[in-house]
Short mmCIF file of N, CA and C in Angstrom, two decimals:
data_model
loop_
_atom_site.label_atom_id
_atom_site.label_comp_id
_atom_site.label_asym_id
_atom_site.label_seq_id
_atom_site.Cartn_x
_atom_site.Cartn_y
_atom_site.Cartn_z
N MET A 1148 100.91 93.19 5.35
CA MET A 1148 101.11 91.98 5.02
C MET A 1148 102.80 91.66 4.72
N SER A 1149 102.96 90.55 4.99
CA SER A 1149 104.41 89.79 4.99
C SER A 1149 104.81 89.22 3.87
N LYS A 1150 103.98 88.80 2.91
CA LYS A 1150 104.52 88.09 1.78
C LYS A 1150 103.74 88.89 0.48
N GLU A 1151 104.78 88.69 -0.55
CA GLU A 1151 104.69 89.24 -1.92
C GLU A 1151 103.21 88.72 -2.51
N TRP A 1152 102.82 89.38 -3.30
CA TRP A 1152 101.37 89.01 -3.99
C TRP A 1152 101.94 88.55 -5.32
N GLU A 1153 102.73 87.37 -5.39
CA GLU A 1153 103.42 86.59 -6.52
C GLU A 1153 101.95 85.51 -6.80
N PRO A 1154 101.75 85.45 -8.18
CA PRO A 1154 100.45 84.68 -8.51
C PRO A 1154 100.90 83.12 -7.94
N GLU A 1155 101.98 82.84 -8.03
CA GLU A 1155 102.01 81.20 -7.27
C GLU A 1155 101.57 81.17 -5.79
N ASN A 1156 102.05 82.29 -5.15
CA ASN A 1156 101.80 82.12 -3.81
C ASN A 1156 100.10 82.32 -3.48
N VAL A 1157 99.53 83.16 -4.25
CA VAL A 1157 98.16 83.34 -4.11
C VAL A 1157 97.47 82.14 -4.56
N PHE A 1158 98.02 81.57 -5.66
CA PHE A 1158 97.33 80.48 -6.03
C PHE A 1158 97.32 79.11 -4.68
N ASP A 1159 98.43 79.18 -4.45
CA ASP A 1159 98.74 78.26 -3.07
C ASP A 1159 97.71 78.50 -2.14
N VAL A 1160 97.35 79.61 -1.69
CA VAL A 1160 96.51 79.88 -0.61
C VAL A 1160 95.21 79.77 -0.89
N LEU A 1161 94.91 80.46 -2.18
CA LEU A 1161 93.29 80.24 -2.83
C LEU A 1161 93.12 78.81 -3.30
N GLY A 1162 94.11 77.78 -3.43
CA GLY A 1162 94.03 76.32 -3.73
C GLY A 1162 93.30 75.64 -2.93
N SER A 1163 93.42 76.10 -1.38
CA SER A 1163 92.73 75.43 -0.55
C SER A 1163 91.11 75.47 -0.06
N GLU A 1164 90.65 74.43 -0.40
CA GLU A 1164 89.15 74.60 -0.44
C GLU A 1164 88.56 75.34 1.04
N ILE A 1165 89.54 74.72 2.05
CA ILE A 1165 88.93 75.18 3.56
C ILE A 1165 89.47 77.03 3.61
N ALA A 1166 90.53 77.22 2.96
CA ALA A 1166 90.47 78.65 2.68
C ALA A 1166 89.57 79.52 2.01
N ARG A 1167 89.04 79.00 1.02
CA ARG A 1167 88.05 79.67 0.27
C ARG A 1167 86.89 79.53 0.87
N GLN A 1168 86.52 78.44 1.67
CA GLN A 1168 85.38 78.39 2.48
C GLN A 1168 85.23 79.45 3.72
N ILE A 1169 86.52 79.68 4.33
CA ILE A 1169 86.73 80.84 5.31
C ILE A 1169 86.40 82.16 4.85
N LEU A 1170 86.94 82.46 3.64
CA LEU A 1170 86.66 83.57 3.12
C LEU A 1170 85.07 83.99 2.76
N ALA A 1171 84.50 82.89 2.30
CA ALA A 1171 83.34 83.17 1.99
C ALA A 1171 82.34 83.07 3.16
N LEU A 1172 82.62 82.37 4.03
CA LEU A 1172 81.96 82.45 5.52
C LEU A 1172 81.99 83.66 6.33
N ALA A 1173 83.33 84.32 6.25
CA ALA A 1173 83.51 85.39 7.13
C ALA A 1173 83.28 86.63 6.35
N SER A 1174 82.53 86.33 4.88
CA SER A 1174 82.41 87.85 4.24
C SER A 1174 81.04 88.19 4.60
N HIS A 1175 80.22 87.24 5.37
CA HIS A 1175 78.84 87.58 5.75
C HIS A 1175 79.04 88.31 7.05
N GLN A 1176 79.66 87.65 7.97
CA GLN A 1176 79.80 88.39 9.20
C GLN A 1176 81.14 87.72 9.93
N PRO A 1177 81.83 88.41 10.86
CA PRO A 1177 83.20 87.87 11.54
C PRO A 1177 82.78 86.69 12.40
N LEU A 1178 83.44 85.79 12.17
CA LEU A 1178 83.21 84.41 12.82
C LEU A 1178 84.56 84.10 13.67
N SER A 1179 84.07 83.30 14.79
CA SER A 1179 85.48 82.74 15.64
C SER A 1179 86.12 81.48 14.72
N ALA A 1180 87.11 81.18 15.32
CA ALA A 1180 87.76 80.07 14.67
C ALA A 1180 87.04 78.70 14.89
N THR A 1181 86.28 78.89 15.99
CA THR A 1181 85.41 77.53 16.45
C THR A 1181 84.16 77.39 15.47
N LYS A 1182 83.74 78.54 15.32
CA LYS A 1182 82.54 78.55 14.33
C LYS A 1182 82.97 78.13 12.97
N LEU A 1183 84.17 78.71 12.63
CA LEU A 1183 84.60 78.30 11.16
C LEU A 1183 84.95 77.07 10.98
N ALA A 1184 85.55 76.40 12.03
CA ALA A 1184 85.80 75.01 12.14
C ALA A 1184 84.50 74.01 11.88
N GLU A 1185 83.61 74.63 12.89
CA GLU A 1185 81.96 73.68 12.57
C GLU A 1185 81.47 73.97 11.42
N HIS A 1186 81.48 75.15 10.62
CA HIS A 1186 81.09 75.12 9.23
C HIS A 1186 81.86 74.48 8.36
N CYS A 1187 83.10 74.27 8.33
CA CYS A 1187 83.89 73.80 7.44
C CYS A 1187 84.17 72.27 7.60
N ASP A 1188 83.70 72.00 8.69
CA ASP A 1188 83.80 70.31 9.24
C ASP A 1188 85.35 70.05 9.37
N VAL A 1189 86.26 70.72 10.06
CA VAL A 1189 87.44 70.67 10.21
C VAL A 1189 87.96 70.64 11.69
N SER A 1190 89.15 70.48 12.07
CA SER A 1190 89.40 70.78 13.40
C SER A 1190 89.94 72.26 13.60
N GLU A 1191 89.97 72.45 14.65
CA GLU A 1191 90.58 74.08 14.89
C GLU A 1191 91.95 74.32 14.56
N PRO A 1192 92.94 73.41 14.92
CA PRO A 1192 94.24 73.49 14.19
C PRO A 1192 94.19 73.65 12.52
N THR A 1193 93.71 73.09 12.09
CA THR A 1193 93.52 73.09 10.50
C THR A 1193 93.04 74.57 10.00
N ILE A 1194 91.86 74.92 10.74
CA ILE A 1194 91.33 76.31 10.66
C ILE A 1194 92.20 77.66 10.77
N TYR A 1195 93.06 77.29 12.07
CA TYR A 1195 93.88 78.57 12.33
C TYR A 1195 95.23 78.12 11.31
N ARG A 1196 95.69 77.18 10.88
CA ARG A 1196 96.58 77.24 9.79
C ARG A 1196 96.32 78.08 8.50
N ARG A 1197 94.74 77.58 8.03
CA ARG A 1197 94.64 78.47 6.91
C ARG A 1197 94.39 80.08 7.27
N ILE A 1198 93.83 80.08 8.52
CA ILE A 1198 93.64 81.60 8.97
C ILE A 1198 95.10 82.21 8.68
N HIS A 1199 96.07 81.60 9.63
CA HIS A 1199 97.49 82.16 9.40
C HIS A 1199 97.90 82.59 7.87
N ALA A 1200 97.49 81.49 7.01
CA ALA A 1200 97.92 81.82 5.51
C ALA A 1200 97.46 82.87 5.04
N LEU A 1201 95.88 83.11 4.97
CA LEU A 1201 95.14 84.23 4.87
C LEU A 1201 95.37 85.68 5.11
N GLN A 1202 95.88 85.46 6.58
CA GLN A 1202 96.21 86.72 7.09
C GLN A 1202 97.72 87.25 6.54
N GLU A 1203 98.45 86.45 6.33
CA GLU A 1203 99.84 86.75 5.88
C GLU A 1203 99.80 87.53 4.33
N TYR A 1204 98.57 87.39 3.64
CA TYR A 1204 98.12 88.06 2.52
C TYR A 1204 97.16 89.11 2.82
N ASP A 1205 97.05 89.24 3.96
CA ASP A 1205 96.02 90.64 4.33
C ASP A 1205 94.37 90.13 3.90
N MET A 1206 94.07 88.97 3.46
CA MET A 1206 92.82 88.31 2.96
C MET A 1206 91.81 88.33 3.99
N LEU A 1207 92.33 88.28 5.34
CA LEU A 1207 91.44 87.90 6.60
C LEU A 1207 91.88 88.97 7.72
N ASP A 1208 90.82 89.63 8.31
CA ASP A 1208 91.07 90.57 9.33
C ASP A 1208 90.88 89.94 10.78
N GLU A 1209 91.21 90.29 11.66
CA GLU A 1209 91.10 89.66 13.19
C GLU A 1209 90.45 90.84 13.90
N GLN A 1210 89.33 90.35 14.58
CA GLN A 1210 88.83 91.36 15.73
C GLN A 1210 88.84 90.72 16.99
N MET A 1211 89.20 91.48 18.00
CA MET A 1211 89.21 90.82 19.29
C MET A 1211 87.62 91.40 19.90
N GLU A 1212 87.17 90.53 20.31
CA GLU A 1212 86.03 90.34 20.98
C GLU A 1212 85.80 90.42 22.37
N ILE A 1213 84.90 90.80 23.23
CA ILE A 1213 84.92 90.54 24.57
C ILE A 1213 83.45 90.05 24.98
N ASP A 1214 83.12 88.94 25.65
CA ASP A 1214 81.54 88.42 25.68
C ASP A 1214 81.22 89.18 27.13
N ASP A 1215 80.09 88.51 27.32
CA ASP A 1215 79.52 89.45 28.50
C ASP A 1215 79.89 88.74 29.76
N ASP A 1216 80.91 87.68 29.75
CA ASP A 1216 81.49 87.31 31.16
C ASP A 1216 83.00 87.62 31.10
N GLY A 1217 83.38 88.49 30.23
CA GLY A 1217 84.84 89.29 30.11
C GLY A 1217 85.65 88.46 29.22
N HIS A 1218 85.31 87.18 28.75
CA HIS A 1218 86.29 86.45 28.11
C HIS A 1218 86.60 87.21 26.80
N HIS A 1219 87.94 87.17 26.47
CA HIS A 1219 88.56 87.54 25.09
C HIS A 1219 88.65 86.59 24.05
N TYR A 1220 88.24 86.83 22.69
CA TYR A 1220 88.45 85.85 21.67
C TYR A 1220 88.30 86.57 20.53
N LYS A 1221 88.66 85.93 19.70
CA LYS A 1221 89.06 86.59 18.25
C LYS A 1221 88.08 86.19 17.47
N ARG A 1222 87.36 87.20 16.48
CA ARG A 1222 86.74 86.64 15.23
C ARG A 1222 87.19 87.23 13.97
N PHE A 1223 87.04 86.61 13.01
CA PHE A 1223 87.65 86.89 11.56
C PHE A 1223 86.55 87.12 10.61
N ARG A 1224 87.21 88.31 9.84
CA ARG A 1224 86.16 88.63 8.83
C ARG A 1224 87.06 88.83 7.37
N THR A 1225 86.37 88.63 6.32
CA THR A 1225 87.20 88.59 5.07
C THR A 1225 87.46 89.87 4.78
N ASN A 1226 88.78 90.40 4.29
CA ASN A 1226 89.23 91.33 3.76
C ASN A 1226 89.45 91.68 2.19
N LEU A 1227 89.40 90.44 1.69
CA LEU A 1227 89.63 90.30 0.35
C LEU A 1227 88.30 90.97 -0.55
N GLU A 1228 88.54 91.92 -1.49
CA GLU A 1228 87.21 92.12 -2.12
C GLU A 1228 87.21 91.16 -3.64
N GLU A 1229 88.39 91.32 -3.91
CA GLU A 1229 88.47 90.78 -5.32
C GLU A 1229 89.91 90.13 -5.62
N ALA A 1230 90.12 89.12 -6.51
CA ALA A 1230 91.39 88.72 -6.85
C ALA A 1230 91.10 88.04 -8.21
N ARG A 1231 92.03 88.99 -9.15
CA ARG A 1231 91.89 88.73 -10.72
C ARG A 1231 93.26 88.21 -11.21
N PHE A 1232 92.96 87.04 -11.78
CA PHE A 1232 94.36 86.61 -12.32
C PHE A 1232 94.29 86.77 -14.10
N ARG A 1233 95.13 87.38 -14.53
CA ARG A 1233 95.40 87.66 -16.07
C ARG A 1233 96.90 86.83 -16.36
N ILE A 1234 96.65 86.55 -17.89
CA ILE A 1234 98.02 86.14 -18.43
C ILE A 1234 98.36 87.43 -19.54
N GLU A 1235 99.48 87.70 -19.14
CA GLU A 1235 99.95 88.84 -20.02
C GLU A 1235 101.44 88.63 -20.42
N ASP A 1236 101.82 88.92 -21.80
CA ASP A 1236 103.15 88.26 -22.18
C ASP A 1236 103.52 87.34 -21.68
N GLY A 1237 102.56 86.05 -21.72
CA GLY A 1237 103.28 84.80 -21.59
C GLY A 1237 103.26 84.52 -19.96
N GLN A 1238 102.94 85.58 -19.00
CA GLN A 1238 103.26 85.37 -17.44
C GLN A 1238 101.77 85.54 -16.99
N PHE A 1239 101.64 84.87 -15.69
CA PHE A 1239 100.61 85.38 -14.83
C PHE A 1239 100.68 86.59 -14.14
N SER A 1240 99.60 87.36 -13.92
CA SER A 1240 99.63 88.42 -13.12
C SER A 1240 98.63 88.40 -12.32
N ILE A 1241 98.52 89.08 -11.12
CA ILE A 1241 97.35 89.06 -10.19
C ILE A 1241 97.09 90.53 -9.80
N ASP A 1242 95.88 90.93 -9.70
CA ASP A 1242 95.43 92.02 -9.06
C ASP A 1242 94.51 91.73 -8.15
N ILE A 1243 94.89 92.12 -6.73
CA ILE A 1243 94.19 91.93 -5.43
C ILE A 1243 93.43 93.21 -5.01
N GLN A 1244 92.05 93.23 -4.73
CA GLN A 1244 91.73 94.51 -4.05
C GLN A 1244 91.17 94.20 -2.77
N LEU A 1245 91.47 94.83 -1.94
CA LEU A 1245 91.13 94.49 -0.30
C LEU A 1245 90.02 95.80 -0.02
N LYS A 1246 89.10 95.26 0.92
CA LYS A 1246 88.08 95.99 1.47
C LYS A 1246 88.88 96.82 2.18
N LYS A 1247 88.26 98.07 2.32
CA LYS A 1247 88.47 99.16 3.46
C LYS A 1247 87.41 99.21 4.22
N ASP A 1248 87.62 99.40 5.70
CA ASP A 1248 86.33 99.76 6.12
C ASP A 1248 86.10 101.13 6.28
N TYR A 1249 84.86 101.80 6.95
CA TYR A 1249 84.58 102.91 6.81
C TYR A 1249 85.54 103.71 7.57
N SER A 1250 86.25 103.55 8.58
CA SER A 1250 87.03 104.09 9.37
C SER A 1250 88.26 104.54 8.47
N ASP A 1251 89.01 103.47 7.85
CA ASP A 1251 90.00 103.83 6.80
C ASP A 1251 89.56 104.74 5.75
N LYS A 1252 88.35 104.69 5.22
CA LYS A 1252 87.99 105.40 4.14
C LYS A 1252 87.93 106.88 4.92
N PHE A 1253 87.39 106.99 6.01
CA PHE A 1253 87.19 108.47 6.66
C PHE A 1253 88.69 108.83 6.90
N THR A 1254 89.64 108.01 7.19
CA THR A 1254 90.93 108.53 7.65
C THR A 1254 91.53 109.16 6.33
N ASP A 1255 91.31 108.10 5.30
CA ASP A 1255 92.06 108.38 4.04
C ASP A 1255 91.37 109.94 3.53
N PHE A 1256 90.09 109.97 3.71
CA PHE A 1256 89.38 111.31 3.27
C PHE A 1256 89.93 112.40 4.05
N TRP A 1257 90.08 112.28 5.26
CA TRP A 1257 90.69 113.41 6.05
C TRP A 1257 91.88 113.70 5.96
N ASN A 1258 92.93 112.97 5.72
CA ASN A 1258 94.15 113.22 5.12
C ASN A 1258 94.13 113.77 3.97
N ASP A 1259 93.51 113.54 3.17
CA ASP A 1259 93.44 114.22 1.73
C ASP A 1259 92.87 115.77 1.94
N LEU A 1260 91.56 115.88 2.87
CA LEU A 1260 91.32 116.95 2.87
C LEU A 1260 92.42 118.08 3.88
N GLU A 1261 93.16 117.24 4.73
CA GLU A 1261 94.21 118.26 5.49
C GLU A 1261 95.06 118.35 4.58
N LYS A 1262 95.57 117.63 3.64
CA LYS A 1262 96.57 117.92 2.61
C LYS A 1262 96.11 119.17 1.68
N GLY A 1263 94.92 118.94 1.19
CA GLY A 1263 94.51 120.01 0.40
C GLY A 1263 94.36 121.40 0.98
N ALA A 1264 94.04 121.36 2.15
CA ALA A 1264 94.12 122.57 3.13
C ALA A 1264 95.45 123.24 3.09
N LYS A 1265 96.44 122.21 3.50
CA LYS A 1265 97.87 123.15 3.59
C LYS A 1265 98.10 123.37 2.25
N ASP A 1266 98.07 122.63 1.34
CA ASP A 1266 98.38 123.29 -0.07
C ASP A 1266 97.73 124.69 -0.43
N VAL A 1267 96.54 124.90 0.04
CA VAL A 1267 95.68 126.05 -0.24
C VAL A 1267 96.41 126.88 0.75
N SER A 1268 96.61 126.56 2.08
CA SER A 1268 97.34 127.67 2.89
C SER A 1268 98.59 128.16 2.39
N ASN A 1269 99.52 127.10 1.86
CA ASN A 1269 100.86 127.38 1.43
C ASN A 1269 100.76 128.28 0.22
N ASP A 1270 99.74 128.15 -0.95
CA ASP A 1270 99.46 129.09 -1.86
C ASP A 1270 99.12 130.36 -1.39
N ALA A 1271 98.41 130.45 -0.49
CA ALA A 1271 97.78 131.66 0.07
C ALA A 1271 98.78 132.36 0.79
N SER A 1272 99.66 131.96 1.39
CA SER A 1272 100.86 132.67 2.26
C SER A 1272 101.93 133.08 1.27
N ALA A 1273 101.88 132.15 0.04
CA ALA A 1273 102.88 132.65 -0.77
C ALA A 1273 102.81 133.95 -1.88
N ASP A 1274 101.26 133.86 -1.74
CA ASP A 1274 100.75 135.38 -2.54
C ASP A 1274 100.74 136.44 -1.84
N SER A 1275 100.36 136.29 -0.44
CA SER A 1275 100.43 137.72 0.53
C SER A 1275 101.85 137.85 1.06
N ARG A 1276 102.75 137.17 0.68
CA ARG A 1276 104.04 137.81 1.23
C ARG A 1276 104.59 138.94 0.41
N PRO A 1277 105.12 140.06 1.49
CA PRO A 1277 105.71 141.28 0.68
C PRO A 1277 107.00 140.76 -0.03
N ASP A 1278 107.08 141.66 -1.15
CA ASP A 1278 108.16 141.40 -2.03
C ASP A 1278 109.64 141.84 -1.26
N THR A 1279 110.49 141.13 -0.89
CA THR A 1279 111.36 141.31 -0.04
C THR A 1279 112.42 141.70 -0.92
N SER A 1280 112.56 141.65 -2.52
CA SER A 1280 113.52 141.80 -3.12
C SER A 1280 113.92 143.07 -3.21
N SER A 1281 114.96 143.60 -3.16
CA SER A 1281 115.27 145.04 -3.30
C SER A 1281 116.24 145.49 -4.35
N SER A 1282 116.19 146.51 -4.87
CA SER A 1282 116.98 146.96 -6.14
C SER A 1282 117.99 148.20 -5.51
N SER A 1283 119.09 148.06 -5.78
CA SER A 1283 120.11 149.18 -5.43
C SER A 1283 120.77 149.86 -6.86
N ASP A 1284 120.75 150.99 -6.50
CA ASP A 1284 121.40 151.84 -7.64
C ASP A 1284 122.77 151.95 -7.08
N ILE A 1285 123.78 151.00 -7.79
CA ILE A 1285 125.02 151.10 -7.64
C ILE A 1285 125.96 152.22 -8.49
N SER A 1286 125.16 152.61 -9.41
CA SER A 1286 125.92 153.71 -10.10
C SER A 1286 126.34 154.98 -9.63
N GLY A 1287 125.75 155.25 -8.24
CA GLY A 1287 126.21 156.39 -7.62
C GLY A 1287 126.02 157.60 -8.13
N GLY A 1288 124.87 157.74 -9.06
CA GLY A 1288 124.69 158.96 -9.83
C GLY A 1288 123.30 159.30 -9.92
#
């Protein structure tokens, strides 16, 4: 994400009907810019401007696809799960929740599992260390 989640910025992005249509359409399945332009009945440059704005706030992901003829093209899918605006203490605030795909969830799970295993291992090795403290009788007697 390259821009801050300031309410005014998000209002500006989501204030565009085309941006909202893109998010809604791409929530069902990833779509190319051409398909999005057709569904929204606007030009591809207009779609790309909205795509760029949505990507700046991580609301839209892009996937590179290769067709049967070997041509590369991008498809876009919605990454925004929820946007909640509130008024607190006389000011707007925003809570954004982004979707995580299963690979991200698995990576997070695996990292947590590894961290837990390291913590257990460190605790176990600390308990099994021999007592290296020594006491000396310096009284000479």
